[in-house]
XYZ file of N, CA and C in Angstrom:
657
model
N 348.678 32.008 130.125
C 349.422 31.448 129.146
C 350.346 32.884 129.566
N 349.769 33.069 129.732
C 350.432 35.300 129.230
C 350.409 36.024 131.256
N 350.238 35.080 132.252
C 349.655 35.677 133.003
C 350.881 36.469 134.006
N 351.037 37.674 132.992
C 351.675 38.819 133.477
C 351.082 40.380 134.223
N 351.671 41.036 134.877
C 351.643 42.120 135.383
C 351.505 42.823 133.970
N 350.178 43.500 134.477
C 349.403 44.579 134.036
C 349.138 46.223 134.673
N 349.203 46.880 133.530
C 349.483 48.397 133.877
C 348.746 49.031 132.770
N 347.107 49.641 133.529
C 346.153 50.356 132.684
C 346.529 51.904 132.313
N 346.878 52.725 131.693
C 347.102 54.182 132.314
C 345.887 55.392 131.192
N 345.256 56.487 130.609
C 344.824 56.862 130.316
C 345.221 58.005 130.302
N 346.088 58.182 129.400
C 346.567 59.680 129.198
C 346.118 60.310 128.694
N 344.610 61.440 129.367
C 344.049 62.156 128.347
C 343.303 62.963 129.735
N 344.311 63.592 130.690
C 343.295 64.244 131.344
C 342.089 65.337 130.887
N 341.323 65.532 131.933
C 339.494 65.473 131.742
C 338.670 65.343 130.414
N 340.100 64.574 129.768
C 338.566 62.953 129.626
C 339.251 62.129 130.089
N 338.998 61.646 131.522
C 339.833 59.862 131.616
C 338.050 59.489 132.235
N 337.955 58.360 130.793
C 337.078 57.258 131.033
C 336.161 56.099 131.761
N 337.811 55.709 131.459
C 338.043 54.528 132.247
C 337.792 54.589 133.645
N 338.170 55.411 134.238
C 338.023 55.395 135.452
C 335.953 55.474 136.329
N 334.781 56.526 135.418
C 334.295 56.835 135.531
C 333.334 54.731 134.961
N 334.354 54.219 133.672
C 333.258 52.919 133.349
C 333.338 51.488 134.522
N 334.437 52.228 135.019
C 334.748 50.913 136.210
C 334.310 51.062 137.569
N 334.043 52.559 138.038
C 332.618 53.379 139.026
C 334.237 53.742 139.674
N 334.986 54.245 139.698
C 336.489 55.217 140.002
C 335.488 56.702 139.535
N 335.181 57.336 140.728
C 334.377 58.873 140.628
C 335.185 60.031 140.398
N 336.235 59.441 141.806
C 337.751 60.326 141.913
C 338.506 59.243 141.630
N 338.892 59.618 140.194
C 340.433 58.990 139.599
C 341.572 60.101 139.492
N 341.885 60.344 140.349
C 342.578 61.518 140.033
C 343.686 61.573 140.627
N 344.710 60.206 139.802
C 346.142 60.114 140.140
C 347.209 60.839 139.237
N 346.417 60.272 138.261
C 347.571 60.698 137.111
C 347.582 62.449 136.954
N 346.576 63.629 137.322
C 346.762 64.389 137.683
C 347.113 65.492 138.778
N 347.471 64.298 139.468
C 348.328 64.727 140.316
C 350.091 64.501 140.417
N 349.818 63.969 139.553
C 351.619 63.991 138.904
C 351.562 64.511 137.869
N 350.636 65.319 136.948
C 351.095 67.106 136.266
C 351.421 67.756 136.665
N 351.120 67.135 138.007
C 350.681 68.904 138.521
C 352.436 69.091 139.004
N 352.934 68.031 139.289
C 355.014 67.761 140.033
C 355.213 68.054 138.810
N 357.030 68.946 138.693
C 357.610 68.916 138.035
C 358.044 67.099 137.456
N 358.294 67.549 136.031
C 358.359 66.214 135.549
C 359.963 65.497 136.230
N 360.987 65.975 136.705
C 362.574 65.797 137.168
C 361.817 64.632 139.091
N 360.470 65.416 139.139
C 360.226 65.058 140.526
C 359.770 63.292 140.497
N 359.072 63.242 138.974
C 357.816 61.954 139.242
C 359.232 60.755 139.500
N 358.991 59.671 140.045
C 360.146 58.580 140.457
C 358.496 57.810 140.743
N 359.804 56.022 140.726
C 358.409 55.145 140.281
C 358.270 54.743 141.549
N 357.798 55.413 142.748
C 357.617 55.707 144.104
C 355.678 56.120 144.210
N 356.540 57.656 143.314
C 355.418 58.368 142.813
C 354.194 58.014 142.180
N 355.004 57.348 141.451
C 353.845 57.019 140.663
C 353.066 55.276 140.967
N 353.525 55.027 141.930
C 353.014 53.721 142.068
C 352.008 53.954 143.745
N 352.279 54.834 143.625
C 350.953 55.466 145.236
C 349.990 56.471 144.668
N 350.299 56.744 142.926
C 349.437 56.975 142.844
C 348.391 55.930 141.980
N 348.273 55.035 141.893
C 347.897 53.854 141.045
C 346.480 53.022 142.053
N 345.705 52.646 141.504
C 344.730 52.383 141.372
C 345.093 50.136 141.028
N 344.214 49.767 141.862
C 344.466 48.639 141.921
C 343.103 47.441 141.573
N 342.608 46.608 140.282
C 341.479 46.718 140.449
C 341.271 45.239 140.671
N 339.573 44.873 140.711
C 339.237 43.030 141.227
C 340.541 42.208 139.941
N 340.251 42.598 139.018
C 341.154 41.552 138.215
C 342.207 41.775 137.888
N 343.261 42.286 138.682
C 344.438 42.263 138.916
C 345.256 43.321 138.624
N 344.636 44.593 137.175
C 345.232 45.266 136.607
C 345.841 46.161 137.684
N 346.593 46.689 137.308
C 346.831 48.070 138.607
C 346.619 49.407 137.227
N 345.864 50.547 137.651
C 345.606 51.427 136.966
C 346.452 52.550 137.368
N 346.681 53.143 136.634
C 347.172 54.674 136.777
C 346.081 55.979 135.502
N 345.076 56.829 136.288
C 344.053 56.686 135.567
C 343.745 58.528 135.354
N 343.525 59.076 134.200
C 342.965 60.606 134.707
C 341.899 60.731 135.443
N 341.404 62.573 135.257
C 340.582 62.343 135.846
C 339.135 63.093 134.500
N 337.827 62.957 135.000
C 337.285 63.016 133.823
C 336.411 64.325 133.861
N 337.301 65.429 135.260
C 336.884 66.363 135.469
C 337.320 67.461 134.146
N 336.716 68.298 133.006
C 336.273 68.694 132.206
C 337.714 70.281 132.264
N 338.472 70.817 134.059
C 338.985 71.644 134.003
C 340.457 71.151 133.346
N 340.613 69.688 134.098
C 342.010 69.130 133.818
C 342.192 69.005 133.189
N 341.608 68.527 131.751
C 343.056 68.950 130.729
C 343.594 70.281 130.170
N 343.782 71.227 131.188
C 344.602 72.198 131.682
C 345.774 71.930 131.077
N 345.572 70.414 131.607
C 346.879 69.819 132.634
C 347.804 69.107 131.391
N 347.222 69.329 130.130
C 347.449 68.901 129.050
C 349.061 69.290 128.621
N 349.404 70.243 129.024
C 349.919 70.559 128.553
C 351.530 69.901 128.979
N 351.462 69.152 130.198
C 352.259 69.078 130.455
C 353.054 67.679 130.351
N 353.405 68.153 128.640
C 353.941 66.325 128.214
C 355.558 66.395 129.098
N 356.296 66.710 129.095
C 357.377 65.993 129.666
C 356.862 64.935 131.152
N 356.255 65.281 131.317
C 355.416 64.887 132.486
C 355.080 63.631 132.643
N 354.120 63.640 130.934
C 353.788 61.745 130.261
C 354.730 61.485 130.047
N 355.845 62.272 129.659
C 357.029 61.236 129.037
C 357.589 60.630 130.161
N 358.170 61.141 131.158
C 358.021 60.782 132.174
C 357.989 59.864 132.881
N 356.517 59.972 132.419
C 355.452 58.854 133.604
C 355.791 57.591 132.129
N 355.918 57.654 130.793
C 354.608 56.533 129.626
C 356.775 55.810 130.247
N 358.037 56.451 130.733
C 359.623 55.508 130.924
C 359.411 54.840 132.209
N 358.413 55.175 133.085
C 358.525 54.811 134.134
C 357.519 53.419 134.311
N 356.707 53.329 134.441
C 355.541 52.175 133.563
C 356.029 50.634 133.318
N 357.201 50.791 131.809
C 357.384 49.920 131.767
C 358.904 49.247 133.204
N 359.353 50.322 133.777
C 360.070 49.410 134.783
C 358.923 48.096 136.180
N 357.757 49.135 135.642
C 356.318 48.183 137.389
C 356.021 47.191 136.032
N 356.021 46.985 135.450
C 355.022 45.719 134.835
C 355.775 45.220 133.810
N 355.259 43.739 133.631
C 355.511 43.713 131.624
C 354.575 44.095 131.067
N 353.642 44.142 130.734
C 352.852 44.456 130.052
C 352.014 46.457 130.333
N 351.815 47.049 129.395
C 351.544 48.819 129.849
C 350.968 48.967 129.095
N 349.814 49.087 129.097
C 348.358 50.182 128.267
C 348.028 51.047 128.082
N 348.187 52.249 127.245
C 347.801 53.881 127.371
C 346.629 54.204 126.488
N 346.382 54.451 126.958
C 345.229 55.286 126.173
C 345.315 56.166 125.373
N 345.591 56.637 124.000
C 346.308 57.891 124.450
C 345.238 58.955 123.232
N 345.292 60.411 123.436
C 344.741 61.179 122.602
C 344.452 60.591 121.277
N 343.123 60.669 120.741
C 342.696 60.852 118.953
C 343.015 61.401 117.780
N 344.030 61.735 118.134
C 345.075 62.423 116.944
C 346.529 62.684 117.595
N 347.300 63.291 116.243
C 348.463 63.733 116.879
C 348.983 65.243 117.175
N 348.499 65.337 118.951
C 348.602 66.157 119.501
C 349.735 65.848 119.944
N 350.632 66.818 120.609
C 351.845 66.610 121.376
C 351.903 65.646 122.002
N 351.039 65.105 123.029
C 351.054 64.273 124.394
C 351.347 62.327 122.965
N 350.933 62.512 122.003
C 350.470 61.319 121.080
C 352.142 61.214 120.692
N 352.676 63.142 119.992
C 353.485 62.907 119.019
C 354.301 62.248 119.924
N 355.299 62.608 121.291
C 355.998 62.437 122.477
C 355.856 60.583 122.457
N 354.848 60.270 123.000
C 354.083 59.145 123.438
C 354.550 57.634 122.384
N 354.103 58.113 121.060
C 353.454 56.316 120.463
C 355.308 56.673 120.177
N 356.117 57.408 119.614
C 357.360 56.574 119.160
C 357.763 55.854 120.321
N 357.751 55.983 121.760
C 357.634 54.774 122.466
C 356.930 53.827 122.930
N 356.286 53.678 122.356
C 355.899 52.372 122.446
C 355.962 50.678 121.097
N 355.706 49.380 122.005
C 356.206 48.827 121.129
C 355.073 48.351 119.632
N 354.155 48.922 120.495
C 352.813 48.031 119.711
C 352.009 49.615 119.294
N 350.685 50.399 118.393
C 349.713 51.292 118.458
C 348.599 50.394 118.186
N 347.695 50.976 118.489
C 346.302 49.999 118.450
C 345.362 50.930 117.915
N 345.249 51.197 116.227
C 343.515 51.677 115.750
C 343.108 51.250 116.027
N 341.960 52.465 115.795
C 340.632 52.325 116.495
C 339.816 52.695 115.172
N 338.878 51.890 114.855
C 338.427 52.619 112.384
C 337.479 51.871 112.918
N 335.819 52.748 112.724
C 334.505 52.786 112.547
C 333.996 53.070 110.747
N 333.601 51.989 110.607
C 332.608 52.023 109.415
C 332.101 52.657 108.422
N 332.900 54.256 108.524
C 331.824 55.494 108.106
C 333.050 55.670 107.544
N 332.746 56.810 105.993
C 333.908 57.675 105.627
C 334.564 58.112 106.070
N 333.499 59.404 106.946
C 334.921 60.514 107.303
C 335.931 59.543 108.681
N 335.398 58.615 109.389
C 336.617 58.117 109.755
C 338.227 56.631 109.144
N 337.135 56.881 108.012
C 338.186 56.022 107.196
C 339.598 57.346 106.646
N 338.816 58.590 105.895
C 339.558 59.247 105.768
C 340.700 59.807 106.698
N 340.126 60.081 108.215
C 340.487 60.483 109.390
C 341.594 59.045 109.728
N 341.130 58.251 109.580
C 342.472 57.445 109.846
C 343.724 56.533 108.976
N 343.177 57.254 107.702
C 344.331 57.324 106.613
C 345.757 58.406 106.600
N 344.192 59.324 107.685
C 345.645 60.744 107.524
C 346.581 60.393 108.916
N 345.871 59.562 110.363
C 346.436 59.300 111.115
C 347.631 58.359 110.716
N 347.811 57.689 110.477
C 348.359 55.694 110.010
C 349.540 56.833 109.167
N 349.334 57.457 108.143
C 351.122 58.762 106.672
C 350.973 59.289 108.077
N 350.442 60.466 109.162
C 351.471 60.806 109.977
C 352.441 59.862 110.506
N 351.383 58.902 111.324
C 352.518 57.972 112.468
C 353.316 57.311 111.289
N 353.553 56.557 110.781
C 354.457 56.893 109.766
C 355.978 57.420 109.292
N 355.112 58.958 109.413
C 355.789 59.192 108.881
C 357.308 60.326 110.512
N 356.055 60.270 111.775
C 356.979 60.041 112.041
C 357.644 58.838 113.077
N 357.794 57.702 112.128
C 359.031 56.573 112.536
C 358.634 55.597 113.015
N 357.500 55.427 113.064
C 356.719 54.319 114.189
C 356.002 53.452 112.695
N 356.559 52.673 112.215
C 356.577 51.098 111.078
C 355.709 50.854 110.999
N 354.824 50.313 110.206
C 353.687 49.838 109.885
C 353.321 48.423 110.604
N 354.936 47.500 111.036
C 354.831 46.096 111.380
C 354.472 46.552 113.358
N 354.845 47.760 113.078
C 353.843 47.592 115.176
C 352.373 48.787 114.747
N 352.046 48.781 113.773
C 350.267 49.660 113.652
C 349.737 48.093 113.460
N 348.436 48.184 114.459
C 347.760 46.463 114.610
C 346.340 47.731 114.439
N 345.198 47.720 113.118
C 343.681 48.170 112.811
C 342.667 47.219 113.806
N 342.598 47.668 114.324
C 340.954 46.988 114.863
C 339.442 47.996 114.028
N 338.571 47.479 114.291
C 337.725 47.272 113.358
C 336.084 47.410 114.275
N 335.830 49.062 114.481
C 334.478 48.544 116.049
C 333.184 48.956 115.483
N 332.303 47.835 114.741
C 330.930 48.276 114.665
C 329.779 48.397 115.636
N 330.255 49.748 116.038
C 328.905 49.990 116.986
C 327.110 50.348 116.704
N 327.383 49.673 115.752
C 325.668 50.304 115.199
C 325.157 48.635 114.426
N 323.938 48.154 114.344
C 323.398 46.671 113.419
C 322.931 48.150 112.345
N 323.623 47.974 111.209
C 323.103 48.816 110.109
C 324.125 48.944 109.061
N 323.180 48.427 107.776
C 323.294 47.933 106.487
C 323.926 49.033 105.933
N 324.019 50.190 106.494
C 324.325 51.317 105.545
C 325.552 51.300 106.759
N 326.127 50.239 106.517
C 327.985 50.740 107.360
C 328.822 49.734 105.711
N 329.915 49.992 105.964
C 330.837 49.611 105.300
C 331.340 48.255 105.730
N 331.317 47.164 105.410
C 331.876 46.286 105.612
C 333.211 45.678 105.766
N 333.526 44.621 106.254
C 335.110 45.259 106.630
C 335.899 44.847 105.976
N 335.126 44.316 104.580
C 336.703 43.956 103.589
C 336.698 45.760 102.364
N 335.563 46.076 102.563
C 335.691 47.750 101.806
C 336.568 47.997 102.359
N 336.560 48.597 104.263
C 337.779 49.552 104.915
C 339.135 49.632 104.674
N 339.039 47.288 104.739
C 340.773 46.572 104.638
C 341.020 47.774 103.127
N 339.997 47.474 101.928
C 340.532 47.900 100.777
C 340.633 49.532 101.011
N 340.550 50.185 101.484
C 340.186 51.718 101.160
C 340.900 51.937 101.916
N 341.945 51.198 102.871
C 342.643 51.871 103.871
C 343.517 50.747 103.448
N 343.917 50.475 103.040
C 345.062 49.885 102.435
C 345.956 48.982 103.379
N 345.232 48.301 104.296
C 345.779 47.599 105.412
C 345.266 46.770 105.869
N 345.635 45.229 106.718
C 344.932 44.654 107.660
C 344.324 45.052 108.587
N 343.386 44.227 108.350
C 342.293 44.685 109.450
C 342.573 43.062 111.293
N 343.118 43.156 112.452
C 343.302 42.958 112.646
C 342.550 41.852 114.016
N 341.752 42.746 114.382
C 340.547 42.488 114.863
C 339.244 42.771 114.672
N 338.144 42.567 114.141
C 336.738 43.060 113.828
C 335.904 43.150 115.197
N 334.867 43.743 116.119
C 333.789 44.065 116.832
C 332.392 43.962 116.596
N 331.705 43.286 116.504
C 330.688 43.124 116.669
C 330.024 43.935 117.105
N 328.507 45.088 116.843
C 327.589 45.837 117.809
C 327.465 44.796 118.833
N 326.928 45.250 120.320
C 327.276 44.585 121.416
C 326.817 45.894 122.560
N 325.695 46.423 122.877
C 325.052 47.624 123.024
C 324.850 47.699 124.119
N 324.255 45.914 124.506
C 323.179 45.743 125.921
C 324.603 44.815 127.011
N 325.387 44.452 125.769
C 326.490 43.890 127.304
C 327.318 45.388 127.686
N 327.499 45.995 125.848
C 328.100 47.722 126.985
C 327.548 47.727 127.845
N 326.362 47.576 127.887
C 325.608 48.972 129.015
C 325.490 48.137 130.004
N 325.246 47.092 129.883
C 325.343 46.261 131.571
C 326.687 46.130 132.674
N 327.305 45.535 131.611
C 329.258 46.578 132.321
C 329.694 47.726 132.785
N 329.485 48.715 131.696
C 329.175 49.590 132.397
C 328.239 50.445 133.938
N 327.022 49.280 133.121
C 326.372 49.357 134.527
C 326.933 48.983 136.087
N 327.851 47.446 135.184
C 328.045 46.730 136.942
C 329.800 47.096 137.071
N 330.418 48.286 136.464
C 331.563 48.212 136.460
C 332.377 46.993 136.678
N 332.436 46.966 135.799
C 333.117 46.039 134.920
C 333.060 46.029 133.813
N 334.921 45.430 133.436
C 334.847 44.781 131.656
C 333.909 44.148 131.351
N 333.657 44.116 129.670
C 333.466 43.744 129.589
C 333.045 41.538 129.534
N 334.886 41.620 129.285
C 335.873 40.164 129.290
C 335.153 39.545 130.971
N 334.647 40.247 131.548
C 334.841 39.847 133.206
C 333.560 39.612 133.184
N 332.946 41.129 132.782
C 331.089 40.205 132.800
C 330.815 39.137 132.267
N 330.587 39.040 130.520
C 330.166 38.145 130.622
C 331.596 37.533 129.638
N 332.226 36.082 129.496
C 333.558 35.700 129.433
C 333.745 35.685 128.455
N 332.344 34.501 128.167
C 332.194 33.767 126.802
C 331.254 34.304 125.562
N 331.244 35.679 125.674
C 330.720 36.418 124.878
C 331.645 36.503 124.088
N 330.918 36.824 122.646
C 332.045 36.384 121.143
C 332.675 37.985 122.054
N 331.773 38.995 122.332
C 332.692 40.203 122.045
C 333.973 39.783 122.660
N 333.556 39.479 124.556
C 334.830 38.917 124.831
C 336.016 38.141 124.547
N 335.184 37.541 123.519
C 336.328 36.545 122.906
C 337.483 37.183 121.785
N 336.788 38.104 121.686
C 337.516 39.641 120.598
C 338.646 40.356 121.381
N 337.794 40.696 122.250
C 339.040 41.326 123.111
C 340.575 40.214 123.752
N 339.768 38.911 124.645
C 341.182 37.369 124.788
C 341.361 37.875 122.947
N 341.356 38.025 121.382
C 342.273 37.869 120.931
C 342.828 38.735 120.214
N 342.867 39.833 120.284
C 343.514 41.159 120.631
C 343.967 41.130 122.073
N 344.374 40.369 122.571
C 344.454 39.719 123.794
C 346.591 39.119 123.444
N 346.028 39.171 123.200
C 346.678 37.570 122.491
C 347.609 37.786 122.006
N 346.874 39.135 120.548
C 347.971 39.654 119.355
C 348.882 40.487 120.436
N 348.239 40.907 120.636
C 349.566 41.613 121.891
C 350.908 40.838 122.574
N 350.289 40.012 123.548
C 351.013 39.639 124.406
C 351.899 38.377 123.073
N 351.880 38.022 121.802
C 352.868 37.431 120.663
C 353.770 38.492 120.969
N 352.931 39.845 120.107
C 354.001 40.882 119.850
C 355.094 40.689 120.413
N 354.703 41.156 121.916
C 355.677 41.843 122.967
C 356.510 40.744 123.256
N 355.479 39.721 123.420
C 357.059 38.471 124.597
C 358.056 38.103 122.999
N 357.459 38.152 121.415
C 358.715 37.739 120.725
C 360.610 38.079 120.680
């Protein structure tokens, strides 16, 4: 139904795990753009640094090399890239740093929708509430924010989804149950979970989340 062009990019130099998970050991396209002057970044330059996954998704990826984190100060470059990408695809997914650092502070207001990940533990709930407060102070309305609960381990010691929802004070859009074996196999085969086992419950959850995003953006 929503088969449109999709671009995926991680704005996390030095912490680029998407490339590693998908088998791209030299995903340095983002770093090369960050080494330019912001005014020199054009759609043609961005396109030349993209990789194409066999799923049809195009990707502009950050390096996983720790030393490349020094490029995180190039906020103007990230803004230039973030403004160019929507001219190249219907849907653009950005993996931003998990805090309101200079990059997130500049890029989040440009996003139609922000998906905030929370785990069912007291510490992450405290952090999530702080993030929500900061985002609202930045002018990002609650209608643009979706909360996704990720359970990484099977444990009765974790908070339930209803407790998480009550403590944060916001509805949870999608709940991911633990699937460590599936996640491991997907990583080994360098494939997204939704492609590795498309009929698995976790893959269905990803499709549900994607559907929510598509409906919101298309509205």
